[in-house]
Short mmCIF file of C-alpha atoms in Angstrom, two decimals:
data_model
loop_
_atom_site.label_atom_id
_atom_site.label_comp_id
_atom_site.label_asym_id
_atom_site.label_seq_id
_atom_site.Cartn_x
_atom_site.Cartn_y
_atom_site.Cartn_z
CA UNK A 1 226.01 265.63 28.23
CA UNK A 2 223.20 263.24 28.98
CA UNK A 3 220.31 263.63 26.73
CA UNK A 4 216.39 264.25 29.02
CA UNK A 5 214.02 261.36 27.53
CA UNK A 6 210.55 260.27 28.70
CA UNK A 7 212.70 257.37 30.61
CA UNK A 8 215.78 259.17 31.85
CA UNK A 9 215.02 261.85 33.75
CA UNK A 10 216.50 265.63 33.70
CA UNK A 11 218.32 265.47 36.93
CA UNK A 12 219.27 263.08 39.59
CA UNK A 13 217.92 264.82 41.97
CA UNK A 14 214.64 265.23 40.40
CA UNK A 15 215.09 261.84 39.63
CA UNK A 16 214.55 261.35 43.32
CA UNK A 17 212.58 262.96 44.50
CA UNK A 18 209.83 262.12 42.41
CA UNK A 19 211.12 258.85 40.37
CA UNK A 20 208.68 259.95 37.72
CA UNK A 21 208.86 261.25 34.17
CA UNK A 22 208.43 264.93 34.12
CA UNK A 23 204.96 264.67 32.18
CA UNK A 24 204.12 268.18 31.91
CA UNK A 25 207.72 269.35 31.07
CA UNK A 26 208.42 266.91 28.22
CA UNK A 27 204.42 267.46 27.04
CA UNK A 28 205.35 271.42 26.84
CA UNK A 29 208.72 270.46 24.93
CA UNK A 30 207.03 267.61 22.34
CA UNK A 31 203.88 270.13 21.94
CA UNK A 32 205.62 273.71 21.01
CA UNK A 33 204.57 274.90 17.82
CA UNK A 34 207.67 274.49 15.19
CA UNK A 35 207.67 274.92 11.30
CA UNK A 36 205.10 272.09 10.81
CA UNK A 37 203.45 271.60 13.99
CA UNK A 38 202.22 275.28 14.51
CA UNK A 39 199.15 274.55 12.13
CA UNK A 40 198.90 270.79 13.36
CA UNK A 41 197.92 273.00 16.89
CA UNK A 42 195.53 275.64 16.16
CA UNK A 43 193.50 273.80 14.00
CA UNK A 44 191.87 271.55 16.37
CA UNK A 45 191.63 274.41 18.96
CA UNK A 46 189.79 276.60 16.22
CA UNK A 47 187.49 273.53 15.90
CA UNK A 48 186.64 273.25 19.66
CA UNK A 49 186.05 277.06 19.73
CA UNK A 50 183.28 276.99 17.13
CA UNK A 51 182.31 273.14 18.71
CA UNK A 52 181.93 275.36 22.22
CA UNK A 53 180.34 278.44 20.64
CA UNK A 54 177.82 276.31 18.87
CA UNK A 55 176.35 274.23 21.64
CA UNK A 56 176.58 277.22 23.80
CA UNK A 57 173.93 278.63 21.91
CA UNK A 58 172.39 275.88 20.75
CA UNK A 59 171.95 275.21 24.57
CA UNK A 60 170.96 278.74 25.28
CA UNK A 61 168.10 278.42 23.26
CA UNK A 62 166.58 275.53 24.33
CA UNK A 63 166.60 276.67 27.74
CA UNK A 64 164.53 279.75 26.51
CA UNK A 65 162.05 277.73 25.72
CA UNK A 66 161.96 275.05 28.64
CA UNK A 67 161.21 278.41 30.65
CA UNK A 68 158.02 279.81 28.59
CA UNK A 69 154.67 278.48 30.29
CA UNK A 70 150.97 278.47 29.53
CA UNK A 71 151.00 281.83 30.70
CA UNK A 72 153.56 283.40 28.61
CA UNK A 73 152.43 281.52 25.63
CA UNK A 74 149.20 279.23 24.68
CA UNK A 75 151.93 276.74 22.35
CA UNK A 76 154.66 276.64 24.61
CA UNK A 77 154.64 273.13 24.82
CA UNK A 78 154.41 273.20 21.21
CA UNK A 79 157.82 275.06 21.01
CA UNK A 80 159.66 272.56 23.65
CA UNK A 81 158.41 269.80 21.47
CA UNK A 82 160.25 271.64 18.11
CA UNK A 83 163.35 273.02 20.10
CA UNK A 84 163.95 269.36 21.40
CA UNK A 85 164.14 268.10 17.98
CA UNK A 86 166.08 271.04 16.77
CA UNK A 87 168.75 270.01 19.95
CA UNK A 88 169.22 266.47 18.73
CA UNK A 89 169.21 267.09 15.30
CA UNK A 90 172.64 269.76 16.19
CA UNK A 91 173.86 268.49 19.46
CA UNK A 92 175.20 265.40 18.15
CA UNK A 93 176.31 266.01 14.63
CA UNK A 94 177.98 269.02 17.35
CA UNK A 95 179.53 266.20 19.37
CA UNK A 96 180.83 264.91 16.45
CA UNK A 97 182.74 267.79 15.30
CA UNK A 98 184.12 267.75 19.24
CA UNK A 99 185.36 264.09 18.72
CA UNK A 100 186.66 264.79 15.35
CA UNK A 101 188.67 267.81 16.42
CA UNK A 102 190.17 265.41 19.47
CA UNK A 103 191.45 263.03 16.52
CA UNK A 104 192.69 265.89 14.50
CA UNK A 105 196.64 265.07 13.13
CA UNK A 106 196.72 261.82 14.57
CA UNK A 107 198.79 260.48 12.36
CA UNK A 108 201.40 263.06 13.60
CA UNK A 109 200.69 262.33 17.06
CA UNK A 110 201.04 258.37 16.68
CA UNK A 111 204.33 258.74 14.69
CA UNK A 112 205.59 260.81 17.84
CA UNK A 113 204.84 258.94 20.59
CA UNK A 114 204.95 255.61 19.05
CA UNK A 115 208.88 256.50 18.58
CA UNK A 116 208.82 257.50 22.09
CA UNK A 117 207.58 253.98 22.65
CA UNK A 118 210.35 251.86 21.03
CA UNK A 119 212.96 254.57 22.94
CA UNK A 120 211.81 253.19 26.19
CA UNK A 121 208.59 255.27 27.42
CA UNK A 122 206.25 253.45 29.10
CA UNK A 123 202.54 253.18 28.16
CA UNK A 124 201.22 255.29 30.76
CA UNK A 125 204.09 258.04 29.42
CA UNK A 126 202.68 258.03 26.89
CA UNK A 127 199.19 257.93 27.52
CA UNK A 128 199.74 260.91 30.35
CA UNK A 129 201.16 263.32 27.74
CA UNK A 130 198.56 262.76 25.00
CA UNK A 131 195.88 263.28 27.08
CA UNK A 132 197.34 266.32 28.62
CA UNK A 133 198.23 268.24 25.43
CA UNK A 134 194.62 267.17 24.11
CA UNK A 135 193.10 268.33 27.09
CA UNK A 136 195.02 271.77 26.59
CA UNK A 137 194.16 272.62 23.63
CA UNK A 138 190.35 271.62 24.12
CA UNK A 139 190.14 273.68 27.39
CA UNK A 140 191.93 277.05 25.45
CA UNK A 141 189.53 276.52 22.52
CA UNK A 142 186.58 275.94 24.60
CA UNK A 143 187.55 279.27 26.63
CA UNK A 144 188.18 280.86 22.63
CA UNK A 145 184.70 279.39 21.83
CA UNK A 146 182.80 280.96 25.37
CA UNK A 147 183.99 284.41 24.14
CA UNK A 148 182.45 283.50 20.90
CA UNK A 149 179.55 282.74 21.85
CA UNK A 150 179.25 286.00 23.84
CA UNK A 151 180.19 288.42 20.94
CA UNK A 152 177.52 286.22 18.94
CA UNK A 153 174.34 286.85 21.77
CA UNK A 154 173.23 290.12 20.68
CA UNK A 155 172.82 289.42 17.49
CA UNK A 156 171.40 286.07 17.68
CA UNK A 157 168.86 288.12 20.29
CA UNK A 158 167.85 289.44 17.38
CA UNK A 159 165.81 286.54 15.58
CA UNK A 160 161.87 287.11 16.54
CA UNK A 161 159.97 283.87 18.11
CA UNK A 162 156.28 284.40 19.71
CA UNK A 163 156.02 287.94 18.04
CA UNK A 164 159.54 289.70 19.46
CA UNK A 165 162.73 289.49 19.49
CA UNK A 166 164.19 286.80 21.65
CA UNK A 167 166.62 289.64 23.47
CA UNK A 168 170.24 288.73 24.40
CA UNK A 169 169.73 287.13 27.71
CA UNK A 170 167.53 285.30 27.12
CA UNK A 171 169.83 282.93 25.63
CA UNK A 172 172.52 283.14 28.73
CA UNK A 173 172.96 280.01 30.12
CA UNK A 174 174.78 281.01 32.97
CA UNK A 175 178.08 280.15 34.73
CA UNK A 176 177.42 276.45 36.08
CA UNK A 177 176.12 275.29 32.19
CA UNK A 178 179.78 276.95 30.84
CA UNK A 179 181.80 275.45 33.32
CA UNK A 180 179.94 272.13 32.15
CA UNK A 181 180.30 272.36 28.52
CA UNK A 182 184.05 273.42 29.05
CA UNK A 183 184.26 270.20 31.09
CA UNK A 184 182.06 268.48 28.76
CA UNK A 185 184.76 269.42 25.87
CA UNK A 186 187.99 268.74 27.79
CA UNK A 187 186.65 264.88 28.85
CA UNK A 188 185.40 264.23 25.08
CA UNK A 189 189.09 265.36 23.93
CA UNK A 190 191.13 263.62 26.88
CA UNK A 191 188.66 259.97 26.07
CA UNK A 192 189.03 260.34 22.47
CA UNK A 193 193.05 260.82 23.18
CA UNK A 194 193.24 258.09 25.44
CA UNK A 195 191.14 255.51 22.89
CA UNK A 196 193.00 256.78 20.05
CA UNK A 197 196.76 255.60 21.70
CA UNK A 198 195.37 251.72 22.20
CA UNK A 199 197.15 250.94 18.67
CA UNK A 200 200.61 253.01 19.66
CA UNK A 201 200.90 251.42 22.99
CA UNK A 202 200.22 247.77 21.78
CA UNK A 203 202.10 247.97 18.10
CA UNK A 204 204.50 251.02 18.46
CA UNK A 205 206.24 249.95 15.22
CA UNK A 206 203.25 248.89 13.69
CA UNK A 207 202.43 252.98 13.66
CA UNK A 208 205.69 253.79 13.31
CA UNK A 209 206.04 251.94 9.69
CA UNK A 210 201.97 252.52 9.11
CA UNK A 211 201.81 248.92 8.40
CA UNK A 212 198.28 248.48 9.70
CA UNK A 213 195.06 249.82 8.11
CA UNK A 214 191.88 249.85 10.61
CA UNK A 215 189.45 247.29 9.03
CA UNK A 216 185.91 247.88 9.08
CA UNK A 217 183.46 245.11 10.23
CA UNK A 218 180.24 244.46 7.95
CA UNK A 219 178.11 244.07 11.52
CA UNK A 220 177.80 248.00 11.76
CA UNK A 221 175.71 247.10 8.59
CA UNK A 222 173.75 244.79 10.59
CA UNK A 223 173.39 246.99 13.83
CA UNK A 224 172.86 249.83 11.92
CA UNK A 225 169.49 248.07 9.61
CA UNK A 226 168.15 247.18 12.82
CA UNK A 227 168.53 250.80 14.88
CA UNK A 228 167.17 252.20 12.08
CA UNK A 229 164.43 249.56 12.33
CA UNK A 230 163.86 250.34 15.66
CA UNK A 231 163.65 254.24 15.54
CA UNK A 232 161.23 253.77 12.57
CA UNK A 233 158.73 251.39 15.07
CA UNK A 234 159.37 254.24 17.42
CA UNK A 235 158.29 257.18 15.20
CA UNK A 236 155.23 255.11 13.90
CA UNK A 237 154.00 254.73 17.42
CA UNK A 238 153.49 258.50 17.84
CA UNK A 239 150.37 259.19 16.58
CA UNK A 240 148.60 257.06 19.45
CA UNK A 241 151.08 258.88 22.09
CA UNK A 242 148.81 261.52 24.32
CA UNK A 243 151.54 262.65 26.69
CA UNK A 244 153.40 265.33 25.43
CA UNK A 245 156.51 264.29 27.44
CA UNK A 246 156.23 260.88 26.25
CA UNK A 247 155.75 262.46 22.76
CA UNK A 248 158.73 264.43 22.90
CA UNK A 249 160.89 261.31 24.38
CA UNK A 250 160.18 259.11 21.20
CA UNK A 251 160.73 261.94 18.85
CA UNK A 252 163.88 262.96 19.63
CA UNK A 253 165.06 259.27 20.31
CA UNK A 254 164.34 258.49 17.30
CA UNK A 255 166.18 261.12 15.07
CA UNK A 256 169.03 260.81 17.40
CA UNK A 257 169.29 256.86 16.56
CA UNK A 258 169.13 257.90 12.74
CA UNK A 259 171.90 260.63 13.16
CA UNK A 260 173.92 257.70 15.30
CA UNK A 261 173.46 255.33 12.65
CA UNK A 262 174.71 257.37 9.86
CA UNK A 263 178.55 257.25 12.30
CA UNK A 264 178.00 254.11 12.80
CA UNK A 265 177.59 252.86 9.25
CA UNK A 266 179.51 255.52 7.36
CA UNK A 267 183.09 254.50 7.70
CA UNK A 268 182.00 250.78 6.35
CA UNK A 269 180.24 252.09 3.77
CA UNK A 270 183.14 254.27 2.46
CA UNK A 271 185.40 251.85 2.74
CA UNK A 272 183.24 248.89 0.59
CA UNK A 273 182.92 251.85 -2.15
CA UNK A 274 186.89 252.56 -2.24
CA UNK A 275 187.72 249.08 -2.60
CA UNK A 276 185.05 249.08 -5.43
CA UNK A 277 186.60 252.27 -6.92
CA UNK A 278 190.37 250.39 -6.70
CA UNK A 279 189.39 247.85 -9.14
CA UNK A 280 188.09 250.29 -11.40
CA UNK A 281 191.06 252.60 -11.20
CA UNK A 282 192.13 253.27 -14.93
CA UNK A 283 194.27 256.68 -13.96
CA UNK A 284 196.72 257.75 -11.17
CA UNK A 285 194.52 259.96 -8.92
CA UNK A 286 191.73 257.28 -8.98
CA UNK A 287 194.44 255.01 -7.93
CA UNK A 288 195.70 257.47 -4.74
CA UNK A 289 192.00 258.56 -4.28
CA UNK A 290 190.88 254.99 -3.52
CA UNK A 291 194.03 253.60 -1.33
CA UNK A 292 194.10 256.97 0.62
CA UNK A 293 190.06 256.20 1.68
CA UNK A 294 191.17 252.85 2.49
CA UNK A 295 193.93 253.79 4.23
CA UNK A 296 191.88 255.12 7.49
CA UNK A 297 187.79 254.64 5.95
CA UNK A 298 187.26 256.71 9.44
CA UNK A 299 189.50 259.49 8.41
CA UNK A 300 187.56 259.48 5.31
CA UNK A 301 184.09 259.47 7.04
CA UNK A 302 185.69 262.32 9.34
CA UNK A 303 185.53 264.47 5.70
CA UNK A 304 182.24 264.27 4.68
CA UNK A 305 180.27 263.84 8.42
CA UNK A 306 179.13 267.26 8.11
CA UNK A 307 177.42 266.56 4.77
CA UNK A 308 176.08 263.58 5.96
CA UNK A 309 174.49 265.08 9.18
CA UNK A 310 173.09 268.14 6.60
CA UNK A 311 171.91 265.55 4.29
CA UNK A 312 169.79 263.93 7.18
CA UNK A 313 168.80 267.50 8.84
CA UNK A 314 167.47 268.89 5.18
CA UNK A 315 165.35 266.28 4.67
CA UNK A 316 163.87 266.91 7.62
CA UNK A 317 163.79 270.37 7.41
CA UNK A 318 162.50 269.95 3.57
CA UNK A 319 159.68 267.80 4.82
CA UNK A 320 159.06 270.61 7.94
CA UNK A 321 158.56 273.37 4.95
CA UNK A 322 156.11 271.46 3.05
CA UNK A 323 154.10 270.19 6.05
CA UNK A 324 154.17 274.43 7.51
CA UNK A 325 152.72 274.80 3.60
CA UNK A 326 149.99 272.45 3.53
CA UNK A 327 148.35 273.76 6.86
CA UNK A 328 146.36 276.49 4.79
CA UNK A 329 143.34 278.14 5.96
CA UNK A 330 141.58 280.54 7.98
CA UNK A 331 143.50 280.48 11.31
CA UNK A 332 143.80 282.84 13.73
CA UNK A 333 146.87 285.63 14.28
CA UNK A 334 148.38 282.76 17.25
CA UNK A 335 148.47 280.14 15.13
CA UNK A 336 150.00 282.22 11.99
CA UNK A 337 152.31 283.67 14.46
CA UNK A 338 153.32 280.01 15.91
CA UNK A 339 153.68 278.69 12.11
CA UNK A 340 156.04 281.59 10.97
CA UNK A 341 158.17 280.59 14.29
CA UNK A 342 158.25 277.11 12.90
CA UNK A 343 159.37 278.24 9.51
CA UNK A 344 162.06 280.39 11.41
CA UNK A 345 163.09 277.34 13.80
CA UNK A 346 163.47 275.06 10.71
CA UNK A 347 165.97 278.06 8.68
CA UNK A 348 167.83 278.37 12.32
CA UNK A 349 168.11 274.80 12.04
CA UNK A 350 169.78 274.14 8.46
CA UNK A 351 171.95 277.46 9.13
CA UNK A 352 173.53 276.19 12.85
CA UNK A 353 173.68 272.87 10.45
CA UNK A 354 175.65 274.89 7.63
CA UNK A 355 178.14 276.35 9.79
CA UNK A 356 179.77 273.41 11.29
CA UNK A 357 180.23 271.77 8.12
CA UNK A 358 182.16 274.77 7.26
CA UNK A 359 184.21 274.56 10.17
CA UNK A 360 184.74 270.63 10.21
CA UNK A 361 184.94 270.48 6.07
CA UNK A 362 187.42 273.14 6.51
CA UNK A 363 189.47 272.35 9.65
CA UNK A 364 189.64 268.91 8.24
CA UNK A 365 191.37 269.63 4.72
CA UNK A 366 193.82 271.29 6.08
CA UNK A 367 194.96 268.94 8.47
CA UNK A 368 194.86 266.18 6.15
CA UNK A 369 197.28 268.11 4.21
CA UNK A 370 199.66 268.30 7.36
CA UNK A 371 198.61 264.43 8.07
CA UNK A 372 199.65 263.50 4.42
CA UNK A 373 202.76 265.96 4.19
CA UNK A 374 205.40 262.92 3.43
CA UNK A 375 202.90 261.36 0.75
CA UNK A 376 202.32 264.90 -1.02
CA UNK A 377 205.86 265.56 -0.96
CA UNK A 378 207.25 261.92 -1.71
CA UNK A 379 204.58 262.25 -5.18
CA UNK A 380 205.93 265.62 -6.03
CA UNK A 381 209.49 264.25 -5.88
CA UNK A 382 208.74 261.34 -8.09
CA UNK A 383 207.60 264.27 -10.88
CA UNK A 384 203.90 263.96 -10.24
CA UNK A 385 202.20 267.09 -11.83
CA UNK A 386 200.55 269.11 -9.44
CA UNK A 387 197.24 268.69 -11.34
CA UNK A 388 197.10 265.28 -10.39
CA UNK A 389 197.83 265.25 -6.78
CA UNK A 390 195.12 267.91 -6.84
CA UNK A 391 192.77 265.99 -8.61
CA UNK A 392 193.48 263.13 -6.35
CA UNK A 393 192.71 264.94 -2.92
CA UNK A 394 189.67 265.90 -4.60
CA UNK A 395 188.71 262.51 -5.47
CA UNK A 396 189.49 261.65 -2.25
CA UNK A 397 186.86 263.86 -1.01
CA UNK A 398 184.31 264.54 -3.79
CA UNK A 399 183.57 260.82 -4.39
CA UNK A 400 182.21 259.64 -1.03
CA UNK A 401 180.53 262.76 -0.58
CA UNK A 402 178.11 262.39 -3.51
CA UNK A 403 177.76 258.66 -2.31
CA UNK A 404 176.91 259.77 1.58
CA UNK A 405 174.46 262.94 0.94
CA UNK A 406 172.26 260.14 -1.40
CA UNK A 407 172.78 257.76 1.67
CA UNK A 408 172.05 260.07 4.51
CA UNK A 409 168.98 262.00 2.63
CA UNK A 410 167.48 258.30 2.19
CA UNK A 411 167.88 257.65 6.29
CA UNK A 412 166.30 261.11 6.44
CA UNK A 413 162.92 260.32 4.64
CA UNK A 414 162.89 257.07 5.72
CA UNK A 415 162.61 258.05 9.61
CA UNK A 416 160.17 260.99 8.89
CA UNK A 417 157.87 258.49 6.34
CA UNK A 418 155.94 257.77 9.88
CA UNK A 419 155.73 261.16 10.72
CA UNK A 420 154.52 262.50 7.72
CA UNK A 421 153.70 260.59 4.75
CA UNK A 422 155.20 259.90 1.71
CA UNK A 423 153.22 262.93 0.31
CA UNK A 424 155.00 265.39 2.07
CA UNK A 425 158.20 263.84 1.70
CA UNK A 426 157.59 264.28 -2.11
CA UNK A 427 156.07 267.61 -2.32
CA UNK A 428 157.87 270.12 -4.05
CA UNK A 429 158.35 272.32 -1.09
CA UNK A 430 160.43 269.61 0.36
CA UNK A 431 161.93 268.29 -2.91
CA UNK A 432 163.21 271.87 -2.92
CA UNK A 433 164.87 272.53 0.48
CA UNK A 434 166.63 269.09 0.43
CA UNK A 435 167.93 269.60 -3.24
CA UNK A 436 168.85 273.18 -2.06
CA UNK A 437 170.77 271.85 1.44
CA UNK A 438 172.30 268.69 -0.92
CA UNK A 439 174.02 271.35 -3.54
CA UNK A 440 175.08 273.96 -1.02
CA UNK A 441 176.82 271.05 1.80
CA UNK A 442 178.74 269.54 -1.93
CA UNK A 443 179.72 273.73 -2.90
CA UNK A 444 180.73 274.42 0.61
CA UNK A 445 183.41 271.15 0.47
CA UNK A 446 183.87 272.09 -3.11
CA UNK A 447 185.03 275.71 -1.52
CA UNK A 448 186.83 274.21 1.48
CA UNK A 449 189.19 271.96 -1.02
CA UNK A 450 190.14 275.25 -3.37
CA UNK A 451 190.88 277.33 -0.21
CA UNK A 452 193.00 274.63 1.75
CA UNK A 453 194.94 274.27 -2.18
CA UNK A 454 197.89 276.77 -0.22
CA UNK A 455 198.59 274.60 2.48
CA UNK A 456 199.67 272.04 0.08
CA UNK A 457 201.44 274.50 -2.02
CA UNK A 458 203.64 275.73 1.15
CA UNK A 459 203.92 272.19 2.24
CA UNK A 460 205.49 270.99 -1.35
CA UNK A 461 207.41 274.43 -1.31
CA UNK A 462 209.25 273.02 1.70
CA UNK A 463 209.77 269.42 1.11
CA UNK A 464 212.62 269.34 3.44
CA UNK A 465 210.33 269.80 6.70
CA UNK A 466 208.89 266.28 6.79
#
């Protein structure tokens, strides 16, 4: 019996008549859920179902408002300006959470294909079925997410802006903006694929053997001191801005270079505070802790993102509050009316915010579990108590998070010192909502570890599946 590879095709004949591999066939066979890939699966396609649901709505609402006029309501321009910010304060830490559900399990996706690789398969085998099987799963979640986002419009119809209830449809987006976002979703998931095999396709065994660790270069420090440079210039020039258009353009460009930044600088940042942490090490988990950071500072970063992006959104939110708070006086019902929407916008804000950390925190721990299945199980062999390898994950987790919520909150307040002043940035209104956002991002990954604690317990119950 001859055995059907990537390289040897199933049948002479088929060998013929197409003298290709049969992508899609071995894809299908590779990518069938078994005992431990079932999880490795669903996970990311749960991700790009809340990913889809999110921006659908997200989306939905800020084409509400790009329809209201002068005629439907005297601060409509007023609420474009806000909803603006609100989309690129969500839309890219959104993004995000699409890119990191692409990378989810890559570790079990490199070992796979990289073994395909010193079989035989060619590069573009291999690159053909990892992009298909990521492009799969991304279009099924993204369908998942669309029927979300349906069940979710009535009630987010619900929440009252300019005096009513915004009403269901008013946050349809119609058929051509889902077909986009599903789009949208499958090319972020098929690029992210495709980048993520360069390493398997040049050094197969180098994966194979996880010989080399990803290094991160200090001149995201660099580029990252002088974006955030550059968005603070940008922010300072408002106030002698007239155009509202013009206004709205350097607002949002500027909070979306200080939510890019915080990617860009987070991974080297994480990874300068493990190797820190590794000379300190005086016990075993601070030991693991620190080399598994090192081990991918990315995959690290990929942990705590969501905090980080919460970190930055509550301090903007926080300074919001106490700005709504100062405006005191004797206004009339419009402008009270227009304020109270502002409070609402910011709380709308912080909650989209708050739910996908929950889903990336959570998706993430478990996968890292499945990722790490041979260390887990390789420590538990060697008679590690379970106490420790739990204390290490947590390490693993807890430490840089403290470290990037202090870093992110200080990008925060220094992008909105132009905007608002170091008083409101200090007043206890603010102090408040970012202290409030700071301990309920650290509780939710504080949550997400304790409920993921099962996975690992099935995955040391059955050591034998690595």
């Amino acid at each position: 019996m001859t055995a059907t590879t990537a390289f040897s095709p199933p049948t002479a004949s088929a060998s013929r008549s197409s003298g290709r591999a049969p992508i899609a066939r071995l894809t299908w066979l590779l990518a069938r859920p078994s005992a431990q890939s079932a999880a490795v699966l669903v996970l990311p396609g749960i991700a790009f179902a809340v990913t889809t649901a999110l921006m659908l709505i997200v989306l939905g609402g800020g084409l509400m408002f790009s329809r209201w006029t002068l005629a439907d309501n005297a601060d409509a321009a007023v609420y474009q300006m806000l909803s603006v910010l609100a989309l690129v304060l969500l839309l890219v830490p959104l993004a995000s959470l699409g890119g990191a559900a692409a990378r989810l399990s890559a570790r079990r996706r490199d070992d796979r294909l990289a073994t395909l690789r010193l079989l035989g398969a060619t590069p573009g085998v291999v690159t053909q079925m990892t992009v298909l099987e990521s492009t799969a799963i991304a279009v099924l979640g993204s369908v998942a997410g669309i029927v979300l986002y349906l069940v979710a419009m009535p009630f987010v119809g619900l929440i009252p802006f300019g005096g009513a209830a915004i009403g269901a449809g008013e946050l349809w987006v119609g058929p051509g903006v889902l077909a986009l976002v599903v789009v949208a979703v499958a090319a972020l998931a098929a690029i992210s694929a495709a980048i993520g095999l360069r390493q398997v396709t040049i050094s197969p065994l180098g994966v194979r053997t996880r010989q080399s660790a990803p290094k991160m270069h200090w001149m995201r420090l660099v580029i990252g001191v002088v974006a955030i440079l550059v968005a603070y210039l940008l922010l300072s020039s408002m106030a002698g801005i007239a155009d509202m258009a013009l206004t709205i353009l350097v607002l949002g460009t500027g909070i979306g270079i200080g939510i890019g930044v915080l990617n860009l600088i987070g991974p080297w940042a994480l990874g300068i505070a493990a190797k820190l942490s590794l000379r300190r090490a005086k016990t075993a988990a601070q030991l693991i802790a620190a080399r598994g950071i090192l081990e991918s500072p990315k995959a690290a970063w990929r942990q705590v993102s969501g905090v980080a992006m919460t970190s930055f959104i509550a301090v903007v939110a926080g300074t919001g509050v106490a700005f709504v708070n100062t405006l005191t006086g004797d206004y009339d019902d419009a402008t009270m009316l227009l304020l109270a929407d502002v409070r609402t916008g910011i709380i709308i804000t912080v909650v989209m915010s708050f739910l996908m950390v929950a889903c990336s925190v959570g998706v993430n721990q478990a996968a890292t579990v499945l990722d790490r299945r041979d260390l887990y199980v390789s420590l538990d062999r060697l008679g590690m108590p379970r106490e420790v390898i739990e204390s290490s994950r947590s390490r693993t987790v807890m430490g840089p998070l403290r470290f990037v919520a202090f870093g992110s909150a200080l990008i925060g307040a220094v992008l909105v010192l132009p905007l608002v002043g170091i008083t409101i940035v200090i007043a206890p209104a603010s102090l408040l909502v970012i202290a409030g956002c700071l301990i309920g991002g650290v509780l939710l990954v504080w949550l997400s570890l304790k409920a993921t604690s099962p996975v690992l317990t099935r995955v040391l119950s059955q050591p034998e599946r690595l």
